[in-house]
Short mmCIF file of C-alpha atoms and ligand atoms in Angstrom, two decimals:
data_model
loop_
_atom_site.label_atom_id
_atom_site.label_comp_id
_atom_site.label_asym_id
_atom_site.label_seq_id
_atom_site.Cartn_x
_atom_site.Cartn_y
_atom_site.Cartn_z
CA MET A 23 -16.90 24.39 4.67
CA VAL A 24 -18.44 26.25 7.65
CA GLU A 25 -16.02 27.20 10.43
CA GLY A 26 -16.25 24.75 13.35
CA GLU A 27 -18.16 22.24 11.25
CA VAL A 28 -16.89 18.69 11.73
CA GLN A 29 -15.49 17.09 8.57
CA HIS A 30 -15.98 13.43 9.41
CA GLY A 31 -13.00 11.42 8.21
CA LEU A 32 -11.38 14.80 7.32
CA GLU A 33 -13.17 14.43 3.98
CA ASP A 34 -12.34 17.29 1.56
CA VAL A 35 -10.04 18.92 4.13
CA VAL A 36 -6.85 20.26 2.54
CA ALA A 37 -4.32 19.70 5.31
CA LEU A 38 -1.04 20.76 3.69
CA GLU A 39 0.79 21.65 0.47
CA SER A 40 2.84 19.01 -1.31
CA ARG A 41 4.77 18.72 -4.56
CA ILE A 42 4.87 14.91 -4.56
CA CYS A 43 1.58 13.57 -5.86
CA PHE A 44 -1.61 14.91 -7.43
CA ILE A 45 -4.88 13.01 -7.73
CA ASP A 46 -7.39 14.40 -10.19
CA GLY A 47 -10.42 12.66 -8.74
CA LYS A 48 -12.85 13.90 -11.38
CA GLY A 49 -10.56 13.40 -14.37
CA GLY A 50 -9.26 10.03 -13.17
CA ARG A 51 -5.59 11.03 -13.33
CA LEU A 52 -2.73 10.32 -10.96
CA ILE A 53 0.45 12.38 -11.20
CA TYR A 54 3.80 11.76 -9.47
CA GLN A 55 5.99 14.90 -9.39
CA GLY A 56 4.39 16.11 -12.62
CA TYR A 57 4.41 12.79 -14.52
CA ASP A 58 1.26 10.87 -15.43
CA ILE A 59 1.07 7.42 -13.83
CA ARG A 60 0.15 5.90 -17.21
CA ASP A 61 3.46 7.03 -18.73
CA LEU A 62 5.39 5.85 -15.69
CA ALA A 63 3.65 2.44 -15.67
CA ALA A 64 4.32 2.01 -19.39
CA GLN A 65 7.93 3.18 -19.49
CA SER A 66 9.68 3.38 -16.13
CA THR A 67 10.73 1.01 -13.37
CA PHE A 68 10.05 1.02 -9.64
CA GLU A 69 13.56 2.29 -8.88
CA GLU A 70 13.13 5.15 -11.35
CA VAL A 71 9.85 6.10 -9.72
CA ALA A 72 11.44 5.89 -6.25
CA TYR A 73 14.15 8.32 -7.43
CA LEU A 74 11.48 10.60 -8.88
CA LEU A 75 9.43 10.67 -5.69
CA TRP A 76 12.45 11.23 -3.41
CA TYR A 77 14.38 13.76 -5.53
CA GLY A 78 11.58 15.40 -7.52
CA ARG A 79 13.09 14.65 -10.94
CA LEU A 80 13.72 11.64 -13.17
CA PRO A 81 17.22 10.14 -12.77
CA THR A 82 19.91 10.04 -15.42
CA ALA A 83 21.15 6.57 -16.38
CA ALA A 84 24.13 6.94 -13.99
CA GLN A 85 21.94 8.16 -11.11
CA LEU A 86 19.57 5.25 -11.63
CA ARG A 87 22.46 2.76 -11.67
CA ASP A 88 23.80 4.22 -8.39
CA LEU A 89 20.40 4.01 -6.75
CA LYS A 90 19.92 0.40 -7.86
CA ASP A 91 23.37 -0.56 -6.53
CA ARG A 92 22.66 1.17 -3.26
CA LEU A 93 19.31 -0.58 -2.81
CA VAL A 94 21.07 -3.93 -3.33
CA GLN A 95 23.79 -3.07 -0.77
CA LEU A 96 21.20 -2.07 1.82
CA ARG A 97 19.27 -5.37 1.78
CA THR A 98 20.90 -7.07 4.76
CA ILE A 99 19.07 -7.26 8.12
CA PRO A 100 21.11 -6.93 11.36
CA PRO A 101 21.31 -10.23 13.36
CA GLY A 102 19.52 -8.56 16.29
CA VAL A 103 16.45 -7.96 14.13
CA LEU A 104 16.59 -11.52 12.77
CA GLU A 105 16.52 -12.80 16.36
CA ILE A 106 13.42 -10.71 17.07
CA ILE A 107 11.69 -12.03 13.93
CA ASP A 108 12.65 -15.57 15.00
CA ARG A 109 10.69 -15.10 18.22
CA ILE A 110 7.49 -14.00 16.47
CA PRO A 111 4.89 -16.82 16.31
CA ARG A 112 4.77 -18.43 12.85
CA ASP A 113 1.07 -17.80 12.42
CA SER A 114 1.37 -14.04 12.92
CA SER A 115 0.12 -11.55 10.36
CA PRO A 116 3.04 -10.54 8.07
CA MET A 117 1.97 -6.90 8.54
CA ASP A 118 2.55 -7.30 12.29
CA VAL A 119 5.95 -8.83 11.47
CA LEU A 120 6.81 -5.93 9.17
CA ARG A 121 5.75 -3.31 11.72
CA THR A 122 7.68 -5.03 14.50
CA ALA A 123 10.80 -5.51 12.37
CA VAL A 124 10.89 -1.87 11.20
CA SER A 125 10.40 -0.70 14.76
CA ALA A 126 13.19 -3.05 15.92
CA LEU A 127 15.48 -1.90 13.12
CA ALA A 128 15.32 1.62 14.55
CA VAL A 129 16.99 0.41 17.73
CA PHE A 130 19.86 -1.08 15.75
CA GLU A 131 20.33 1.90 13.42
CA PRO A 132 20.33 4.89 15.77
CA ALA A 133 21.99 7.26 13.28
CA GLU A 134 18.83 7.21 11.17
CA THR A 135 16.52 7.75 14.09
CA GLN A 136 17.70 11.02 15.55
CA PRO A 137 14.76 13.39 15.99
CA GLY A 138 14.12 15.06 12.66
CA ALA A 139 16.87 13.11 10.85
CA SER A 140 16.08 13.90 7.26
CA SER A 141 18.55 11.59 5.58
CA ILE A 142 17.45 10.09 2.32
CA GLY A 143 19.69 7.19 3.35
CA GLY A 144 17.04 6.07 5.86
CA ALA A 145 14.40 6.12 3.13
CA GLN A 146 16.57 3.96 0.87
CA ARG A 147 17.50 1.65 3.72
CA LEU A 148 13.84 0.96 4.59
CA THR A 149 12.89 0.47 0.94
CA ALA A 150 15.75 -1.98 0.40
CA VAL A 151 15.17 -4.00 3.54
CA LEU A 152 11.40 -4.58 3.52
CA PRO A 153 11.61 -7.44 0.97
CA THR A 154 14.36 -9.06 3.04
CA ILE A 155 12.20 -8.93 6.17
CA LEU A 156 9.24 -10.42 4.31
CA GLY A 157 11.39 -13.08 2.65
CA TYR A 158 13.06 -14.05 5.91
CA TYR A 159 9.76 -14.46 7.72
CA HIS A 160 7.83 -16.08 4.88
CA ARG A 161 10.51 -18.61 3.92
CA ARG A 162 11.09 -19.55 7.53
CA ARG A 163 7.37 -20.15 8.20
CA SER A 164 7.16 -22.19 4.96
CA GLY A 165 10.16 -24.35 5.89
CA LEU A 166 12.15 -23.05 2.89
CA GLU A 167 15.85 -22.18 2.57
CA PRO A 168 16.66 -18.55 3.54
CA LEU A 169 16.28 -15.97 0.81
CA ALA A 170 19.36 -15.73 -1.41
CA PRO A 171 20.92 -12.22 -1.73
CA HIS A 172 20.08 -11.92 -5.47
CA PRO A 173 22.69 -9.17 -6.09
CA GLY A 174 21.77 -8.88 -9.78
CA ALA A 175 18.03 -8.60 -9.21
CA GLY A 176 16.11 -5.32 -9.21
CA HIS A 177 13.62 -4.48 -6.50
CA ALA A 178 10.63 -6.22 -8.11
CA ALA A 179 12.54 -9.43 -8.88
CA TYR A 180 14.01 -9.56 -5.38
CA LEU A 181 10.65 -8.88 -3.75
CA LEU A 182 8.99 -11.56 -5.87
CA ALA A 183 11.69 -14.07 -4.90
CA ALA A 184 10.99 -13.16 -1.25
CA VAL A 185 7.24 -13.70 -1.34
CA SER A 186 6.69 -16.38 -3.98
CA ASP A 187 7.76 -19.98 -3.67
CA ARG A 188 8.65 -20.49 -7.33
CA PRO A 189 10.93 -18.84 -9.94
CA ALA A 190 9.37 -15.95 -11.84
CA THR A 191 9.25 -15.21 -15.57
CA GLU A 192 10.23 -11.83 -17.01
CA LEU A 193 6.57 -10.98 -17.61
CA GLU A 194 5.74 -11.77 -13.98
CA VAL A 195 8.56 -9.57 -12.68
CA ARG A 196 7.39 -6.75 -14.93
CA ALA A 197 3.79 -7.22 -13.73
CA LEU A 198 4.96 -6.77 -10.15
CA ASP A 199 7.21 -3.86 -11.13
CA VAL A 200 4.18 -2.07 -12.62
CA ALA A 201 2.08 -2.84 -9.54
CA LEU A 202 4.85 -1.37 -7.36
CA ILE A 203 4.96 1.78 -9.51
CA LEU A 204 1.19 2.17 -9.16
CA HIS A 205 1.25 1.76 -5.38
CA ALA A 206 4.29 3.95 -4.66
CA ASP A 207 2.37 7.04 -3.64
CA HIS A 208 -1.15 8.38 -3.37
CA GLU A 209 -1.15 11.85 -1.85
CA LEU A 210 -2.55 12.05 1.69
CA ASN A 211 -3.96 8.53 1.98
CA ALA A 212 -4.46 7.37 5.57
CA SER A 213 -1.05 5.70 6.04
CA THR A 214 0.89 8.58 4.49
CA PHE A 215 -1.04 11.01 6.65
CA ALA A 216 -0.17 8.88 9.69
CA ALA A 217 3.51 9.00 8.67
CA ARG A 218 3.38 12.78 8.26
CA VAL A 219 1.60 13.25 11.60
CA THR A 220 4.37 11.25 13.30
CA ALA A 221 7.11 13.18 11.47
CA SER A 222 5.43 16.50 12.28
CA THR A 223 6.25 15.98 15.95
CA LEU A 224 9.94 15.84 14.90
CA SER A 225 9.94 12.11 15.46
CA ASP A 226 12.20 9.98 13.24
CA LEU A 227 11.68 8.36 9.85
CA TYR A 228 11.56 4.80 11.19
CA SER A 229 8.87 5.75 13.71
CA ALA A 230 6.89 7.43 10.93
CA VAL A 231 7.09 4.29 8.78
CA THR A 232 6.10 2.14 11.76
CA SER A 233 2.96 4.29 12.19
CA ALA A 234 2.26 4.02 8.47
CA ILE A 235 2.53 0.22 8.41
CA GLY A 236 0.08 -0.02 11.32
CA THR A 237 -2.34 2.23 9.42
CA LEU A 238 -2.01 0.43 6.10
CA LYS A 239 -2.92 -2.85 7.79
CA GLY A 240 -6.65 -2.01 8.06
CA PRO A 241 -9.00 -3.57 5.49
CA LEU A 242 -10.42 -0.19 4.43
CA HIS A 243 -6.94 0.78 3.28
CA GLY A 244 -4.36 -1.87 2.43
CA GLY A 245 -6.24 -5.06 3.16
CA ALA A 246 -8.97 -4.79 0.53
CA ASN A 247 -7.36 -6.92 -2.21
CA GLU A 248 -7.14 -9.89 0.14
CA ARG A 249 -10.89 -9.60 0.70
CA VAL A 250 -11.48 -9.31 -3.05
CA MET A 251 -9.88 -12.74 -3.51
CA GLU A 252 -12.13 -14.20 -0.80
CA LEU A 253 -15.11 -12.78 -2.68
CA LEU A 254 -13.92 -14.27 -5.99
CA ASP A 255 -13.48 -17.66 -4.35
CA GLU A 256 -17.02 -17.44 -2.99
CA ILE A 257 -18.40 -16.47 -6.43
CA ASP A 258 -16.41 -19.24 -8.12
CA LYS A 259 -18.06 -18.85 -11.56
CA PRO A 260 -18.74 -15.58 -13.48
CA GLU A 261 -22.45 -16.38 -13.76
CA ARG A 262 -22.78 -16.46 -9.96
CA SER A 263 -21.50 -12.85 -9.62
CA ASP A 264 -24.93 -11.28 -9.81
CA GLU A 265 -26.42 -13.46 -7.08
CA VAL A 266 -23.47 -13.16 -4.66
CA ILE A 267 -22.98 -9.40 -5.09
CA ARG A 268 -26.67 -8.60 -4.78
CA ALA A 269 -26.90 -10.73 -1.62
CA ARG A 270 -23.97 -8.86 -0.10
CA LEU A 271 -25.41 -5.49 -1.01
CA ALA A 272 -28.77 -6.51 0.45
CA ARG A 273 -26.92 -7.17 3.73
CA HIS A 274 -25.40 -3.65 3.39
CA GLU A 275 -21.93 -5.09 3.02
CA ARG A 276 -19.21 -3.20 1.18
CA ILE A 277 -17.81 -4.76 -1.92
CA MET A 278 -14.06 -4.59 -1.60
CA GLY A 279 -12.10 -3.15 -4.50
CA PHE A 280 -14.80 -0.57 -5.30
CA GLY A 281 -15.29 3.06 -4.36
CA HIS A 282 -12.79 5.70 -3.42
CA ARG A 283 -12.67 8.79 -1.27
CA VAL A 284 -11.07 10.90 -4.00
CA TYR A 285 -11.77 9.27 -7.39
CA LYS A 286 -15.27 9.92 -8.66
CA VAL A 287 -14.50 7.97 -11.86
CA GLU A 288 -12.40 4.87 -12.46
CA ASP A 289 -9.13 4.81 -10.55
CA PRO A 290 -6.46 4.96 -13.30
CA ARG A 291 -4.45 2.32 -11.45
CA ALA A 292 -7.39 -0.09 -11.79
CA THR A 293 -7.41 0.47 -15.57
CA ILE A 294 -3.73 -0.48 -15.82
CA LEU A 295 -4.00 -3.44 -13.45
CA ARG A 296 -7.05 -4.79 -15.31
CA ASP A 297 -4.87 -5.01 -18.40
CA TRP A 298 -2.07 -6.70 -16.46
CA SER A 299 -4.52 -9.15 -14.88
CA ARG A 300 -5.53 -10.21 -18.38
CA ARG A 301 -1.93 -10.36 -19.64
CA VAL A 302 -0.70 -12.47 -16.73
CA GLY A 303 -3.85 -14.62 -16.96
CA GLU A 304 -3.23 -15.26 -20.66
CA ALA A 305 0.43 -16.13 -20.00
CA HIS A 306 -0.75 -18.68 -17.42
CA ASN A 307 -3.60 -19.82 -19.61
CA ASP A 308 -5.80 -19.08 -16.64
CA LEU A 309 -8.38 -16.28 -16.94
CA HIS A 310 -10.55 -17.66 -14.13
CA TYR A 311 -10.25 -14.65 -11.82
CA TYR A 312 -10.14 -12.10 -14.66
CA ARG A 313 -13.46 -13.31 -16.05
CA ILE A 314 -15.19 -13.21 -12.66
CA LEU A 315 -13.78 -9.73 -12.01
CA ARG A 316 -15.17 -8.40 -15.28
CA GLU A 317 -18.59 -9.70 -14.34
CA VAL A 318 -18.36 -8.36 -10.76
CA GLU A 319 -17.43 -4.95 -12.17
CA SER A 320 -20.52 -4.79 -14.31
CA VAL A 321 -22.84 -5.94 -11.50
CA VAL A 322 -21.42 -3.45 -8.96
CA HIS A 323 -21.59 -0.62 -11.47
CA ARG A 324 -25.16 -1.46 -12.37
CA GLU A 325 -26.30 -1.88 -8.74
CA LYS A 326 -24.34 0.91 -7.01
CA GLY A 327 -22.72 3.04 -9.72
CA LEU A 328 -19.32 2.38 -8.12
CA TYR A 329 -16.02 2.16 -10.02
CA PRO A 330 -13.12 -0.20 -9.32
CA ASN A 331 -10.16 0.99 -7.28
CA VAL A 332 -6.53 -0.19 -7.26
CA ASP A 333 -7.39 -3.20 -5.10
CA LEU A 334 -9.83 -4.88 -7.45
CA TYR A 335 -7.36 -6.48 -9.87
CA SER A 336 -4.08 -6.56 -7.92
CA GLY A 337 -4.94 -9.73 -5.94
CA SER A 338 -5.69 -11.70 -9.12
CA ILE A 339 -2.21 -10.83 -10.44
CA TYR A 340 -0.43 -11.62 -7.18
CA THR A 341 -2.23 -14.97 -6.92
CA LEU A 342 -1.02 -15.99 -10.39
CA LEU A 343 2.48 -14.87 -9.36
CA GLY A 344 2.36 -17.39 -6.51
CA VAL A 345 2.06 -14.84 -3.69
CA PRO A 346 0.03 -16.00 -0.64
CA LYS A 347 -2.94 -13.78 0.25
CA ASP A 348 -1.57 -12.59 3.57
CA LEU A 349 1.44 -11.09 1.75
CA PHE A 350 -0.64 -8.81 -0.49
CA THR A 351 -0.72 -5.90 1.96
CA PRO A 352 3.00 -6.32 2.76
CA LEU A 353 3.65 -6.01 -1.00
CA PHE A 354 1.72 -2.74 -0.91
CA ALA A 355 3.93 -1.60 1.99
CA ALA A 356 7.09 -2.62 0.11
CA SER A 357 6.10 -0.11 -2.56
CA ARG A 358 4.34 2.62 -0.55
CA VAL A 359 7.39 2.92 1.73
CA VAL A 360 8.80 5.15 -1.01
CA GLY A 361 5.80 7.49 -0.81
CA TRP A 362 5.77 7.46 2.98
CA THR A 363 9.44 8.39 3.18
CA ALA A 364 9.19 11.02 0.41
CA HIS A 365 6.36 12.66 2.36
CA VAL A 366 8.25 12.47 5.64
CA LEU A 367 11.27 14.15 4.04
CA GLU A 368 8.96 16.84 2.68
CA GLU A 369 7.36 17.24 6.11
CA TYR A 370 10.77 17.83 7.71
CA GLN A 371 11.47 20.58 5.19
CA ASP A 372 8.24 22.41 5.89
CA LEU A 373 7.56 21.37 9.42
CA ARG A 374 4.34 22.30 11.17
CA LEU A 375 2.97 20.16 13.99
CA ILE A 376 -0.19 18.45 12.68
CA ARG A 377 -2.75 18.83 15.39
CA PRO A 378 -6.43 19.26 14.42
CA MET A 379 -9.28 19.84 16.85
CA ALA A 380 -12.31 17.85 17.94
CA ARG A 381 -15.72 19.27 18.71
CA TYR A 382 -16.38 18.15 22.25
CA ILE A 383 -19.79 16.51 22.65
CA GLY A 384 -19.47 15.19 26.24
CA PRO A 385 -20.53 16.76 29.55
CA THR A 386 -18.47 19.46 31.30
CA ASP A 387 -19.89 19.79 34.79
CA LEU A 388 -20.03 16.34 36.42
CA THR A 389 -19.34 16.13 40.15
CA TYR A 390 -16.31 14.00 41.11
CA THR A 391 -17.29 11.06 43.37
CA PRO A 392 -14.45 9.53 45.45
CA ILE A 393 -13.79 5.91 44.39
CA GLY A 394 -15.07 4.39 47.61
CA GLN A 395 -18.46 6.02 47.13
CA ARG A 396 -19.09 4.85 43.53
CA SER A 397 -21.59 2.09 42.87
N1 LIG B 20 -19.38 -1.25 -1.60
C1 LIG B 20 -20.65 -0.88 -1.37
N2 LIG B 20 -21.01 0.38 -1.10
C2 LIG B 20 -20.05 1.31 -1.08
C3 LIG B 20 -18.70 1.01 -1.31
C4 LIG B 20 -18.38 -0.32 -1.59
N3 LIG B 20 -17.13 -0.69 -1.83
N4 LIG B 20 -17.97 2.13 -1.24
C5 LIG B 20 -18.81 3.12 -0.96
N5 LIG B 20 -20.07 2.62 -0.86
C6 LIG B 20 -21.28 3.35 -0.59
C7 LIG B 20 -21.46 3.56 0.90
O1 LIG B 20 -22.19 2.51 1.52
C8 LIG B 20 -22.21 4.86 0.92
O2 LIG B 20 -23.54 4.62 0.60
P1 LIG B 20 -24.72 5.34 1.41
O3 LIG B 20 -24.49 6.82 1.14
O4 LIG B 20 -25.94 4.78 0.82
O5 LIG B 20 -24.47 5.00 2.85
C9 LIG B 20 -21.61 5.64 -0.24
O6 LIG B 20 -21.13 4.66 -1.15
C10 LIG B 20 -20.47 6.54 0.17
O7 LIG B 20 -19.53 5.79 0.93
P2 LIG B 20 -18.52 6.40 1.99
O8 LIG B 20 -18.13 5.36 2.98
O9 LIG B 20 -19.05 7.69 2.52
O10 LIG B 20 -17.31 6.75 1.06
P3 LIG B 20 -15.84 6.87 1.55
O11 LIG B 20 -15.23 7.95 0.76
O12 LIG B 20 -15.71 7.00 3.03
O13 LIG B 20 -15.31 5.44 1.17
C11 LIG B 20 -13.86 3.70 0.83
C12 LIG B 20 -14.13 5.18 0.56
C13 LIG B 20 -12.65 3.29 0.00
C14 LIG B 20 -13.57 3.48 2.34
C15 LIG B 20 -15.11 2.88 0.42
O14 LIG B 20 -15.40 3.09 -0.94
C16 LIG B 20 -14.92 1.41 0.73
O15 LIG B 20 -15.17 0.97 1.86
N6 LIG B 20 -14.48 0.60 -0.29
C17 LIG B 20 -14.22 -0.79 -0.07
C18 LIG B 20 -12.83 -0.96 0.53
C19 LIG B 20 -11.74 -0.76 -0.50
O16 LIG B 20 -11.83 -1.22 -1.63
N7 LIG B 20 -10.68 -0.07 -0.06
C20 LIG B 20 -9.54 0.22 -0.91
C21 LIG B 20 -9.48 1.68 -1.22
S1 LIG B 20 -8.20 2.04 -2.41
#
C-alpha cells in the first residue's frame, strides 16, 4: 500500500489488533477466540459462543448455566420503551424498530450508558432483550397475544417464539441456534467497525450498538438474505435459474448471497447453512428453495466464478421456520449483538480514537460571495 493512496472501502486496511475473531479468507476458515466455527456449529450452543466471545474462553457447565439464567432474567423491556414501540407505525421496518428501541433503552438504563462504561452486564442485557423487542413489535403488528416469558427456553427457542407465528420443533430450534452461532461475529465487518468507531470516542455501549444496527440494515451487509428470497421467488423453478441469473448479470446486477470482501473461496458459514437448509427442507418435506439454490450456485459460479456467502442459504431456513422476510436482518442483529458488544468491550480496553483521513479532491481557493449577490 503506497502512503497517501486511497483504499476505497478501506479494503485490505488493517485498522486494529483483536483477539476475538479471525477470518482466513484464502483457506475458508472462521475462528472465534481460537476455535473453528465448524466445531462450534457442530457442538456448542449460542450461549456458549456468547460466553466465548465475551470472556475469551469456553465456559464451564456452571458458568454456562449462570449465563443462561442471567439472559432469561434480563429479557423484560421497561414500560417506557414499550410505549415508544407502541407509537411506531405498524408498517415500519423491524430494523428501524430495533434501532429506535435500543436507543430508547439507553435513556431508561443510564447506569449502562456512562461514557466508556465497560460493563459486560450491558452486553448481556442487550443480547437478552433484542428478542423481546422483536417479539413485542411483531406480535402486536400481527394481532397476536404478547410474547410469553418462556423462562425455560434458551436464546434460540425464545427468539424463534418471538419471530415465528407457530410452535417450533427441536430440529428447528437447533437450526436457528446454529445460524446464531454462525452470525455471532465476523471480525471488522461494517457494523462491528461502526460499533468500534462509536466506542472509540468513549461513547457508551448502547450508542455503539445503535450505530451497528443502523449499519447492518443496508442490503450490502445484513439485508442480502431477504433479497435472495425475492430472487428465488422470481426463479420459481430450478430450471429457470440459468435464464433469470444471466438476465440479471447482463443488466450488471449483483446476485445477492454471493461474493465477499474477505473470503476468496466458499464462506465456511455457507457450507454449514447449505447442509441445514437441506436438513430443515427434508424435515418439512419441502426442498423447493434448496433445489433452486443449488442450481443458482452452479450458474453463478459458472458465469462469474463467485462463491456463496452466509446469506445465500439462511433465508431458505428462516422461511421454513415461519419467519417473515423482514425479520431476517433483525435475526442477524439478535446474534451479532454478541460480536458487537465483545468488540466494544475490547475497544474500551485498548482505546484509540478511530479517525482516518480523506484525500481532499475539492477546490481550496474559491472567493466567498455574500448571499444577496448569489444567483
Ligand atoms: N454478483 C455479481 N457480481 C459480483 C458480486 C455479486 N454478488 N459480488 C461481486 N461481484 C463482482 C463485482 O461486480 C466486481 O466485478 P467487476 O470487477 O467486473 O466490476 C467484482 O465482483 C468485485 O466486486 P467488489 O464490489 O469490488 O467486491 P467487494 O469486496 O466490494 O464486494 C460484496 C463484497 C459482499 C459487497 C459483494 O460481493 C456483493 O455486493 N455481494 C452481494 C451482496 C451480499 O451477498 N452481501 C452479503 C455479504 S456477507
